[in-house]
PDB file of C-alpha atoms in Angstrom:
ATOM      1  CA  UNK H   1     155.325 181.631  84.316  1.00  0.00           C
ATOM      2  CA  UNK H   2     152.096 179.535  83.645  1.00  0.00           C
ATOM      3  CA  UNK H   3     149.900 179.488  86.851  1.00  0.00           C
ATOM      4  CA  UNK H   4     149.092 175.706  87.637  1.00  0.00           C
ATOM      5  CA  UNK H   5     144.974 174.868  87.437  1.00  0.00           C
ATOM      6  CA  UNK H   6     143.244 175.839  91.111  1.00  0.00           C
ATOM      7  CA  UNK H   7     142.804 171.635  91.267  1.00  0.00           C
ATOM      8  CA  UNK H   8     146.712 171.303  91.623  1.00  0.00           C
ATOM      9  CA  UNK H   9     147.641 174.010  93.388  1.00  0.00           C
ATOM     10  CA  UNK H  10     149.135 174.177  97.229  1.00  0.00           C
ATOM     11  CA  UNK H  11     145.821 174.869  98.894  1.00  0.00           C
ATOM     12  CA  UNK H  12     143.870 172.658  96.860  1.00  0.00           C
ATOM     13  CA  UNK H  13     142.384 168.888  98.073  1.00  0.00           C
ATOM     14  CA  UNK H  14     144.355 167.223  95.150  1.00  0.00           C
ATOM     15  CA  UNK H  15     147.373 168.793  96.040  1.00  0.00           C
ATOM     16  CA  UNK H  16     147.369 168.448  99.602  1.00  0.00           C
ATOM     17  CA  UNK H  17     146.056 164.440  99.317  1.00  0.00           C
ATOM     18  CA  UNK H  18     148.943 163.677  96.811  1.00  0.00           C
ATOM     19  CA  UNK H  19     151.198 164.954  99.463  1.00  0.00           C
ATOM     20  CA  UNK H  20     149.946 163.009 101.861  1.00  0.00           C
ATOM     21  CA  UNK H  21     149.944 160.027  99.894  1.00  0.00           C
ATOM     22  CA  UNK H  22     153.523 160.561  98.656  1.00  0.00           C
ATOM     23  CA  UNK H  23     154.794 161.247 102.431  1.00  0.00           C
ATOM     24  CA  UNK H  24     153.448 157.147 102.887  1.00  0.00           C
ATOM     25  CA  UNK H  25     154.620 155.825  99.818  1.00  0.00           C
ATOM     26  CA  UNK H  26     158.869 157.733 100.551  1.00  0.00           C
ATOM     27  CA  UNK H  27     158.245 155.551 104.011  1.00  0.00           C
ATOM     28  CA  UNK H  28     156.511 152.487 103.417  1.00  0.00           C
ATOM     29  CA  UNK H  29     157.627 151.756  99.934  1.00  0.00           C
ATOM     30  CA  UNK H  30     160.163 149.446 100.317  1.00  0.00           C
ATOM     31  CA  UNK H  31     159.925 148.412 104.312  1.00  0.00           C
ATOM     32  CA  UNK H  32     158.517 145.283 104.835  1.00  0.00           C
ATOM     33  CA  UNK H  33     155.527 145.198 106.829  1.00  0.00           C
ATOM     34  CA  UNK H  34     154.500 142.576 109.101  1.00  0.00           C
ATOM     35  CA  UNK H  35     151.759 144.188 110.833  1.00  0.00           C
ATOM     36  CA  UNK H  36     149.867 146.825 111.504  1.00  0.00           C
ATOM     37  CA  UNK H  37     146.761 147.910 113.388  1.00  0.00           C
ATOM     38  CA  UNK H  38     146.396 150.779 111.794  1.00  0.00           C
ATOM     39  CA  UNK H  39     144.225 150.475 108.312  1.00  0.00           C
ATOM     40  CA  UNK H  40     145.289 152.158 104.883  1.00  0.00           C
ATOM     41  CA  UNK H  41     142.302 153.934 102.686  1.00  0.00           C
ATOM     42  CA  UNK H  42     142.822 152.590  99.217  1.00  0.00           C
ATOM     43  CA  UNK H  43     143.535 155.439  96.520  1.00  0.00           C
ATOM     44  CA  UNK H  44     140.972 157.225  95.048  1.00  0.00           C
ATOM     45  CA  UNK H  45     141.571 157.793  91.439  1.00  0.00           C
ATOM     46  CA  UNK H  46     139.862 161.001  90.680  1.00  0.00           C
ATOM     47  CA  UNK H  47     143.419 162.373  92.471  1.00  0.00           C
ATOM     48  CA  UNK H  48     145.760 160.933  89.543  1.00  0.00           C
ATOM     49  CA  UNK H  49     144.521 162.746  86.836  1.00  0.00           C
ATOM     50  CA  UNK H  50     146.561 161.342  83.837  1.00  0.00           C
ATOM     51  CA  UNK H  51     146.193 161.096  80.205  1.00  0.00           C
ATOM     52  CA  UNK H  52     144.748 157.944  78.938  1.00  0.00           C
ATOM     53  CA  UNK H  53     148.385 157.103  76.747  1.00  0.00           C
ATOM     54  CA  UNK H  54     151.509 158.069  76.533  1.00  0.00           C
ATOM     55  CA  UNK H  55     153.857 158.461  74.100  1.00  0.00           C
ATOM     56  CA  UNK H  56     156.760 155.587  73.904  1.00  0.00           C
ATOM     57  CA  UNK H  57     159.425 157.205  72.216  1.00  0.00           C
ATOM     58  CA  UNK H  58     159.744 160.127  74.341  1.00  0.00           C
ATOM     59  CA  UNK H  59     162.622 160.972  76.473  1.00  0.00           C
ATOM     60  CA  UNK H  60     160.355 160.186  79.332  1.00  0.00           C
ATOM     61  CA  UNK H  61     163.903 160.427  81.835  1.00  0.00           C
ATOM     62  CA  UNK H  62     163.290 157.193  83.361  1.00  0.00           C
ATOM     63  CA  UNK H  63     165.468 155.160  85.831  1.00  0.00           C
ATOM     64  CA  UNK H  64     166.405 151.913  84.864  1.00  0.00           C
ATOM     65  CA  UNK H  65     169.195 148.888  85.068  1.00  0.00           C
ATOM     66  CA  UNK H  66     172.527 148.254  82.870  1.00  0.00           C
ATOM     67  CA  UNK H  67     171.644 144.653  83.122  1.00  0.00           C
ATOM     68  CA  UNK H  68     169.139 142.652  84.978  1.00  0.00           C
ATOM     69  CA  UNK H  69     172.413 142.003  87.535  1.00  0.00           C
ATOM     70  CA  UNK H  70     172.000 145.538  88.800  1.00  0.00           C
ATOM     71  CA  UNK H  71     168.269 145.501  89.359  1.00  0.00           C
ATOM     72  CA  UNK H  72     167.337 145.600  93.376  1.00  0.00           C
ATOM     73  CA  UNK H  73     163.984 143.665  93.414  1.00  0.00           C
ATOM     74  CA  UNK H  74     164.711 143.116  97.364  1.00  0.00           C
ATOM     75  CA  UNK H  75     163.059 146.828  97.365  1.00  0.00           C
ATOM     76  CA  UNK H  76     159.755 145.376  95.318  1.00  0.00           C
ATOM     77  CA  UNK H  77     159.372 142.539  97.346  1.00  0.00           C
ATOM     78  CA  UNK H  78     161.066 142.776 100.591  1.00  0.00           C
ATOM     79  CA  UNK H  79     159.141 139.615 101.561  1.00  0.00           C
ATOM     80  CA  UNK H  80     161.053 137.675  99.266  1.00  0.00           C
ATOM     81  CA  UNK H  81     164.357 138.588 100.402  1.00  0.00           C
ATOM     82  CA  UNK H  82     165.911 136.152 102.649  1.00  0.00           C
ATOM     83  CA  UNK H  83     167.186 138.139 105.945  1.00  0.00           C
ATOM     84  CA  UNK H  84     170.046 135.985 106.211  1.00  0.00           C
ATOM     85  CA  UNK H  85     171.701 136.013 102.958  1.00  0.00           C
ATOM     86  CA  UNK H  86     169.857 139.336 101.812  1.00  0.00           C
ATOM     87  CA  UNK H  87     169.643 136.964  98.369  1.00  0.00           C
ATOM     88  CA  UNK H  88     165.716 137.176  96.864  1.00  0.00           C
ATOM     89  CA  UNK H  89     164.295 134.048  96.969  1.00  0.00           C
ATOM     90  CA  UNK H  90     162.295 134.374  93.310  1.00  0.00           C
ATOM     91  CA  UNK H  91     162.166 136.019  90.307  1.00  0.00           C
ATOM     92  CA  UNK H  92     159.749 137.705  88.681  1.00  0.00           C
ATOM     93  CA  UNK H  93     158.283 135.267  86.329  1.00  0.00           C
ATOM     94  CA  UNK H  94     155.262 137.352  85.464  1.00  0.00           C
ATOM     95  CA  UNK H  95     154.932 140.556  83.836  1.00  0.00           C
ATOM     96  CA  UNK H  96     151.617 143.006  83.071  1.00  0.00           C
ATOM     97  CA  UNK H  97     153.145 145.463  80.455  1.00  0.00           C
ATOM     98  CA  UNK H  98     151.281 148.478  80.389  1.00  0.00           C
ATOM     99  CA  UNK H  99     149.613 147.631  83.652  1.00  0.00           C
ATOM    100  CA  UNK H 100     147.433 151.156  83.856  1.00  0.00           C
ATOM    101  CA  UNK H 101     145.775 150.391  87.121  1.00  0.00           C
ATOM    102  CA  UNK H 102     146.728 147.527  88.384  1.00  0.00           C
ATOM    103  CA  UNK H 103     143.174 145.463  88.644  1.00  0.00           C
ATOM    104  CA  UNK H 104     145.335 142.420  86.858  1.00  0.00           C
ATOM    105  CA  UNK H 105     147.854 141.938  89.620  1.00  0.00           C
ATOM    106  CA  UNK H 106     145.664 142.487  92.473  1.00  0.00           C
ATOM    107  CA  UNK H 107     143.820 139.533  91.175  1.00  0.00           C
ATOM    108  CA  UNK H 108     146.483 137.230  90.070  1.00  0.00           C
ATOM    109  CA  UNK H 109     147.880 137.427  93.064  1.00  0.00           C
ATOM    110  CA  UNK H 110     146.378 135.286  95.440  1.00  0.00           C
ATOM    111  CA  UNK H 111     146.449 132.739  92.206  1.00  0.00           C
ATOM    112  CA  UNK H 112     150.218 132.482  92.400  1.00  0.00           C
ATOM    113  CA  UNK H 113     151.113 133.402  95.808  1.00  0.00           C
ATOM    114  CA  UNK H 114     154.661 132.382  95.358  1.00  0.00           C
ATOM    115  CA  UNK H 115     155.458 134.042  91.901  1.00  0.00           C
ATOM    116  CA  UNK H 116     156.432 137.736  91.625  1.00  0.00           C
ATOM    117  CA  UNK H 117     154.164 139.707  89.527  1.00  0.00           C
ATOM    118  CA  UNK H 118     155.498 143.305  88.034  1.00  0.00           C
ATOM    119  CA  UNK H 119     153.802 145.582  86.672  1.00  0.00           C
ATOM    120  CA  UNK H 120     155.386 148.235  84.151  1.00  0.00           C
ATOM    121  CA  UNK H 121     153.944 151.360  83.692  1.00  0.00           C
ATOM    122  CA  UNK H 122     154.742 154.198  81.725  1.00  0.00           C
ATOM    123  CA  UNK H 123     152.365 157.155  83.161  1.00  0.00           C
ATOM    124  CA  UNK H 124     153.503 158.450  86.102  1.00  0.00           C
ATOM    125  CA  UNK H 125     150.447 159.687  87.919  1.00  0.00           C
ATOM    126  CA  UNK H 126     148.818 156.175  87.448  1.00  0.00           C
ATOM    127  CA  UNK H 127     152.133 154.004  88.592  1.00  0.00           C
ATOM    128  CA  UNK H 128     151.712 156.677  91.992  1.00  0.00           C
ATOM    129  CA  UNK H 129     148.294 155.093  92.159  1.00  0.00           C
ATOM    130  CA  UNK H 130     149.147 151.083  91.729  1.00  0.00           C
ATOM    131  CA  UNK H 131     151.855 152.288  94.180  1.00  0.00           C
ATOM    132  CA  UNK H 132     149.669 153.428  97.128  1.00  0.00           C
ATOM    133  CA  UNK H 133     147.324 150.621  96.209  1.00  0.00           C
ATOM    134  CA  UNK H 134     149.496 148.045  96.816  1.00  0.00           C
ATOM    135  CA  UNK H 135     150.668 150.011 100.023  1.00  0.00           C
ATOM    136  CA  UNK H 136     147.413 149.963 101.613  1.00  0.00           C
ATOM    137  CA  UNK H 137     146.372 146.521 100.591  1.00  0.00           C
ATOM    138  CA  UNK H 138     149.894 145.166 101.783  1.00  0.00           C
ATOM    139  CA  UNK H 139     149.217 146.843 105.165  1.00  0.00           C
ATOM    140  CA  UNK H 140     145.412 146.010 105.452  1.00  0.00           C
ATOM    141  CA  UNK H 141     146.281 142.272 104.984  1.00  0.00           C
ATOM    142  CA  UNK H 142     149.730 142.727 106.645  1.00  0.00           C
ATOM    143  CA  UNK H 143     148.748 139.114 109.084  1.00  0.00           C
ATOM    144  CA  UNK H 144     148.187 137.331 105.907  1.00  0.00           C
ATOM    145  CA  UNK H 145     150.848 138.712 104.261  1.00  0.00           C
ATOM    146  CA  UNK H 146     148.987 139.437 101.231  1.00  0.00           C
ATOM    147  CA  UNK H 147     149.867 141.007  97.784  1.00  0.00           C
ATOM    148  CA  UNK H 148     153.691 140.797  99.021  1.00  0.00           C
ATOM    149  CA  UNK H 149     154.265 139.195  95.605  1.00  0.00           C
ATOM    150  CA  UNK H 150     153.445 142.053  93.302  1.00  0.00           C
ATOM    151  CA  UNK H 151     154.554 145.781  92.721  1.00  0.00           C
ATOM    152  CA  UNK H 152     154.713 148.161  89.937  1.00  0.00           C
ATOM    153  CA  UNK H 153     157.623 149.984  88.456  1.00  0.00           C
ATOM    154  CA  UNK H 154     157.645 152.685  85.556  1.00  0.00           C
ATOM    155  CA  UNK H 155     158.896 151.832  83.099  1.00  0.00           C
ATOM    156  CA  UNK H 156     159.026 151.845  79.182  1.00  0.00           C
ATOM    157  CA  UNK H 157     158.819 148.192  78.157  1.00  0.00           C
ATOM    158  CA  UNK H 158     159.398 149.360  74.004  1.00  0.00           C
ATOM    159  CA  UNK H 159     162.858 150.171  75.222  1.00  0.00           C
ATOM    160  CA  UNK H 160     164.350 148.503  77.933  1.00  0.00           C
ATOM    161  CA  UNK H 161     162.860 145.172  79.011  1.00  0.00           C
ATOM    162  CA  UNK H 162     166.108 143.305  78.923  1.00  0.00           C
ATOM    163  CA  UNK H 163     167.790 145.426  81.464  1.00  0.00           C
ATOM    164  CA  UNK H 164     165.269 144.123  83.707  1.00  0.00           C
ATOM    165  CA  UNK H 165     164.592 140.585  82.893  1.00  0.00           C
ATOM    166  CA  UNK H 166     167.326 137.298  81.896  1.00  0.00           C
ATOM    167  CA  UNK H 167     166.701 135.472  79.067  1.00  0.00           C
ATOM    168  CA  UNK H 168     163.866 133.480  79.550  1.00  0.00           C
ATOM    169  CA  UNK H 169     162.953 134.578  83.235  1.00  0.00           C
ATOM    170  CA  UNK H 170     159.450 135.198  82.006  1.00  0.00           C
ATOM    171  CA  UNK H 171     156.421 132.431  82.236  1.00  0.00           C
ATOM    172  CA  UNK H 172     153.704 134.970  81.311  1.00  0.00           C
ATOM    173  CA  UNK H 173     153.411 138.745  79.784  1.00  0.00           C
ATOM    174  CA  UNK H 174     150.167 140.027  79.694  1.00  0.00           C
ATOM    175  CA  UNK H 175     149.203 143.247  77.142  1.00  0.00           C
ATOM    176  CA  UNK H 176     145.588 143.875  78.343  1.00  0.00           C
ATOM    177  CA  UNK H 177     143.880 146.675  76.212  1.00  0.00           C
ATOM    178  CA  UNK H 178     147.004 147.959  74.528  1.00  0.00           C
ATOM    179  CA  UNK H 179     146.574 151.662  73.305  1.00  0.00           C
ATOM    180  CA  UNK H 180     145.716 151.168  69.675  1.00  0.00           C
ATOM    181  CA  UNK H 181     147.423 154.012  67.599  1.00  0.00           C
ATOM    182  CA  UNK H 182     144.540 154.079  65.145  1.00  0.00           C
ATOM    183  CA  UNK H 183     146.195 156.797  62.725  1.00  0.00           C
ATOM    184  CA  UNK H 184     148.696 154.522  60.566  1.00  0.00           C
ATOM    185  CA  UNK H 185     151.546 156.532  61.279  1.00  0.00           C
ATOM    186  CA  UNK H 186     151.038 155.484  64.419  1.00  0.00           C
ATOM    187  CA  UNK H 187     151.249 151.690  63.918  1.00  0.00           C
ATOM    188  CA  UNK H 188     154.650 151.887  64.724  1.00  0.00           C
ATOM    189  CA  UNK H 189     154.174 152.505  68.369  1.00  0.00           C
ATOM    190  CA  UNK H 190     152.182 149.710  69.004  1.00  0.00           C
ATOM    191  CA  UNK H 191     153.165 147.090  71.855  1.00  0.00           C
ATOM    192  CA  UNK H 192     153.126 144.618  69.284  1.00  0.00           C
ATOM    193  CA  UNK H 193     155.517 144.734  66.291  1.00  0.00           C
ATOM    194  CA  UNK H 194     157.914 142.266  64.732  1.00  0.00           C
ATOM    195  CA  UNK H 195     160.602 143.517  66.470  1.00  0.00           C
ATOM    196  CA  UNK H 196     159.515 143.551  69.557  1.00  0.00           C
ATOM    197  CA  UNK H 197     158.037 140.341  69.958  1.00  0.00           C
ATOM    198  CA  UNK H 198     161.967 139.356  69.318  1.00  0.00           C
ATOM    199  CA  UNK H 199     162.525 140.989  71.996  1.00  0.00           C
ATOM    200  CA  UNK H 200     159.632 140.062  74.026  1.00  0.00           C
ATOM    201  CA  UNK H 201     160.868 135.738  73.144  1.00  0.00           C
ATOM    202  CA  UNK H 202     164.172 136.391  74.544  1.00  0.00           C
ATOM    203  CA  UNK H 203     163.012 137.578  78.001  1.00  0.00           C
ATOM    204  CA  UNK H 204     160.107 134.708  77.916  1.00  0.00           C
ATOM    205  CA  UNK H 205     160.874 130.693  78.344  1.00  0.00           C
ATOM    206  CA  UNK H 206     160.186 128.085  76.219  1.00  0.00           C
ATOM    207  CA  UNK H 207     156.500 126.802  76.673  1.00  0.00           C
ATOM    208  CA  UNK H 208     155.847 130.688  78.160  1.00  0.00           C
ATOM    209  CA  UNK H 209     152.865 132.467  77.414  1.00  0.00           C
ATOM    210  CA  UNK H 210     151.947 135.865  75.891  1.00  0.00           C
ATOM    211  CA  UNK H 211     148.029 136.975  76.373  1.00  0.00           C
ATOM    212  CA  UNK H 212     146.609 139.593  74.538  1.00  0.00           C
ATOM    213  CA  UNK H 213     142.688 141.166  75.168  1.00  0.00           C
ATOM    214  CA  UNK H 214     141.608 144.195  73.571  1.00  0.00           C
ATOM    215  CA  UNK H 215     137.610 145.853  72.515  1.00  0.00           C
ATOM    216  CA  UNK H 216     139.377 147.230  69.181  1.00  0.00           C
ATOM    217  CA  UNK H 217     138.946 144.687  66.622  1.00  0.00           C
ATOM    218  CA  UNK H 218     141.936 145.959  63.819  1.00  0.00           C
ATOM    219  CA  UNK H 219     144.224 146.241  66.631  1.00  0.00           C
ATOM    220  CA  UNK H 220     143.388 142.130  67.777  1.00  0.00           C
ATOM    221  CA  UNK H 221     143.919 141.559  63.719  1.00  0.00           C
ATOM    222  CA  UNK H 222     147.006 143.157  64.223  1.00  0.00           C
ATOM    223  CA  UNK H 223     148.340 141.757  67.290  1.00  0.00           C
ATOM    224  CA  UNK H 224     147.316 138.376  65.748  1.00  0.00           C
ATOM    225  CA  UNK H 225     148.718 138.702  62.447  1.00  0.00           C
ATOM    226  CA  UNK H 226     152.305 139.415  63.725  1.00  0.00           C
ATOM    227  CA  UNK H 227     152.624 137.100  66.903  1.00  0.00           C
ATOM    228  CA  UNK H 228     151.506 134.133  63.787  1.00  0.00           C
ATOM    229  CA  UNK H 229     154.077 135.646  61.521  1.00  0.00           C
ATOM    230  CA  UNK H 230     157.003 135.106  64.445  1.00  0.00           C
ATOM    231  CA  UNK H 231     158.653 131.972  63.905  1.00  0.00           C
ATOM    232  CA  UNK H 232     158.544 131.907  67.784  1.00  0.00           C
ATOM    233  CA  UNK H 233     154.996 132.114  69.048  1.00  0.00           C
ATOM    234  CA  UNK H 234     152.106 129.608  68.153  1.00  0.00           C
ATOM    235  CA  UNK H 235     148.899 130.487  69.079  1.00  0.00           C
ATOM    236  CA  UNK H 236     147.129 128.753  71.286  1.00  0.00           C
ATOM    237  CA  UNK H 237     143.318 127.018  70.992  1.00  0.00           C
ATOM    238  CA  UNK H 238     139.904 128.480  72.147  1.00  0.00           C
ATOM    239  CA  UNK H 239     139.544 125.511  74.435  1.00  0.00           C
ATOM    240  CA  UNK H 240     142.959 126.136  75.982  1.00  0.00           C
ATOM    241  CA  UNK H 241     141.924 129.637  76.740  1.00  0.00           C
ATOM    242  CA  UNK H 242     138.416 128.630  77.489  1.00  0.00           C
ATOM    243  CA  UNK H 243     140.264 126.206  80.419  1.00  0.00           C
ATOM    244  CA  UNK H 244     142.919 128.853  81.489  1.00  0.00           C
ATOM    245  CA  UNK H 245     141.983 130.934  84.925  1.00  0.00           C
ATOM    246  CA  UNK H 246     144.433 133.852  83.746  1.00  0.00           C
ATOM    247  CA  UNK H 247     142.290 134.153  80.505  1.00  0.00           C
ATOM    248  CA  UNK H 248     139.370 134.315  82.732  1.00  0.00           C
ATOM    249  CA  UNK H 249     140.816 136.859  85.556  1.00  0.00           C
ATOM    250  CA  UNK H 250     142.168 138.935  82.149  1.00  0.00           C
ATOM    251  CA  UNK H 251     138.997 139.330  80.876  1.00  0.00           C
ATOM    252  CA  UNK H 252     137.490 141.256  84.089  1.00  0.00           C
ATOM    253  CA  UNK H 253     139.840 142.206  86.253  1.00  0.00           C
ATOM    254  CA  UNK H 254     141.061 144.945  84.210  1.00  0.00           C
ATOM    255  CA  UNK H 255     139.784 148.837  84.235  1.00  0.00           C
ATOM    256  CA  UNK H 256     139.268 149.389  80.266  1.00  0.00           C
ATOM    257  CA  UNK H 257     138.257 145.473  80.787  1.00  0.00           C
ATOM    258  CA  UNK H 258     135.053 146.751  83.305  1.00  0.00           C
ATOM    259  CA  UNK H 259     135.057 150.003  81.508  1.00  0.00           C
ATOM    260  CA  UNK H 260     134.194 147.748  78.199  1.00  0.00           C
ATOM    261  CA  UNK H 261     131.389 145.712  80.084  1.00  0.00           C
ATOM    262  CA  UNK H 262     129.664 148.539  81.220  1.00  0.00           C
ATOM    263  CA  UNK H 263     129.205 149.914  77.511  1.00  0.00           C
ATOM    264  CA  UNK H 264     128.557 146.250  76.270  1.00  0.00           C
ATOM    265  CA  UNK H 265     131.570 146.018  74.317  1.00  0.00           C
ATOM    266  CA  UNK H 266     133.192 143.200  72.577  1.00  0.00           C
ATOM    267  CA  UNK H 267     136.390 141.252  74.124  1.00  0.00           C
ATOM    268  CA  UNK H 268     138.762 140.312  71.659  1.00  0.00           C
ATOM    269  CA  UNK H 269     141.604 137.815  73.427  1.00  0.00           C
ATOM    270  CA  UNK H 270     144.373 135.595  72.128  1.00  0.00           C
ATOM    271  CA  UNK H 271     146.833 133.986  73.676  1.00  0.00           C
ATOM    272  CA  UNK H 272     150.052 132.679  72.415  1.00  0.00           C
ATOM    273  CA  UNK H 273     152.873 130.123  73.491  1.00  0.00           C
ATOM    274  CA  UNK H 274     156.637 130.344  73.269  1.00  0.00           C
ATOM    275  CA  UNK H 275     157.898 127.780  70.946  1.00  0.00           C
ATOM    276  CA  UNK H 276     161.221 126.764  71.625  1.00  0.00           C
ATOM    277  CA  UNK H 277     164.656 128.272  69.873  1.00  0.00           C
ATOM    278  CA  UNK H 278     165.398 126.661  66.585  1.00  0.00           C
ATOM    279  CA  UNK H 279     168.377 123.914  66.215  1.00  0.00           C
ATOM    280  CA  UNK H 280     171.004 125.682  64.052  1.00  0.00           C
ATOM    281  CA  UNK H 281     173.201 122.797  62.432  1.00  0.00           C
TER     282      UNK H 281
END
């Protein structure tokens, strides 16, 4: 049997920290939480060790939906669930795809207090993290009842986004420093392909938007190139993104996104709108 690495084994500080943070996140998950005196330490990254991608087409055993009917958001959001009906009272209209640490959603949500925000995640030590970050900040701001509108699921969003989502549920999908697959044998993993963005227009409504931001310049080309190809996504103007506050939060709030200031990098963003369906005669 291969021995595990000092760092993760039982008497180590990683190990015994993950514990501690997995005992919170079994109990305070999915319980709503109105208040508490007690404060939360926010998670420290250098305890999720993860590699920076993942592969997509991996059998990555992942729990998921038949059909956007038997998806339990009420255990995402138990704010949103009405206590009388137990019906949610929204939808997730906005999605981060890829979300790595969740810097986006912790932002956007005090801009849309009344939307649900998900994040889908594919690694599993960095969804733990977004996890027991929106734990603590949910019960450090429990009186305010703040970031009750966002959570963080993993997820593979190449295969099954329309188990989770109706057609058209989305307003916004946000692919914020995609991994690039620079090897062209690669290319076909991207987020971005023809087929996908089919599938990425079904689960987003008419006059929806679809922002991309990335520092690698062939992958922007890329992006660009097939979102203009798809008979059902326009791009939208530098002005328009100049006035838009999610282009602005998209640009910083992001890790790669501060990761890429700190070197001086270059910002590459487009955005893109959902045209509506054709009329078939």
């Amino acid at each position: 049997m291969k021995a595990k690495p000092l760092s993760q084994g039982p008497g180590s500080k990683r190990y015994a920290y993950r514990v501690n943070k997995e005992e919170n996140r079994k109990e305070l998950k999915h319980v709503r939480i109105d208040d508490s005196e007690q404060k939360i330490d926010l998670p420290r990254k250098r305890f999720y060790r993860q590699r920076a991608h993942s592969n997509p087409f991996s059998d990555h055993q992942l729990e998921y939906p038949v059909s956007p009917d038997e998806m339990d958001w009420s255990k995402l959001y138990p704010e949103f669930q009405d206590s009388e009906t137990g019906e949610m009272k929204s939808k997730v209209t906005i999605a981060d795809i890829g979300c790595g640490f969740g810097g986006l959603m912790v932002d956007l949500s005090p801009e849309f207090p009344d939307q649900l925000i998900l994040g889908m995640e594919i690694r599993v030590q960095v969804t733990n993290y977004v996890e027991d970050k929106i734990i603590a900040l949910r019960n450090n701001h429990a009186q305010q009842k703040g970031y009750q509108n966002i959570n963080v699921l993993r997820g593979n969003a190449m295969k099954f986004l329309p188990n989770f989502f109706y057609k058209g549920q989305l307003s916004k999908m946000f692919f914020c420093f995609p991994d690039p697959h620079f090897k062209q044998r690669k290319h076909k993993a991207r987020i971005i392909t023809h087929t996908l963005l089919s599938e990425y227009a079904y689960v987003l409504r008419e006059g929806g938007v679809v922002y991309t931001i990335t520092d690698v310049k062939d992958l922007h080309d890329w992006m660009v190139k097939h979102l203009e190809e798809h008979p059902l996504f326009q791009r939208l103007s530098t002005e328009w993104e100049s006035n838009d506050k999610c282009v602005k939060i998209m640009t910083h709030a992001t890790e790669e996104g501060k990761k890429v200031e700190r070197k001086n990098g270059d910002k590459f963003v487009a955005c893109f709108e959902r045209l509506p369906n054709p009329i078939i005669e």
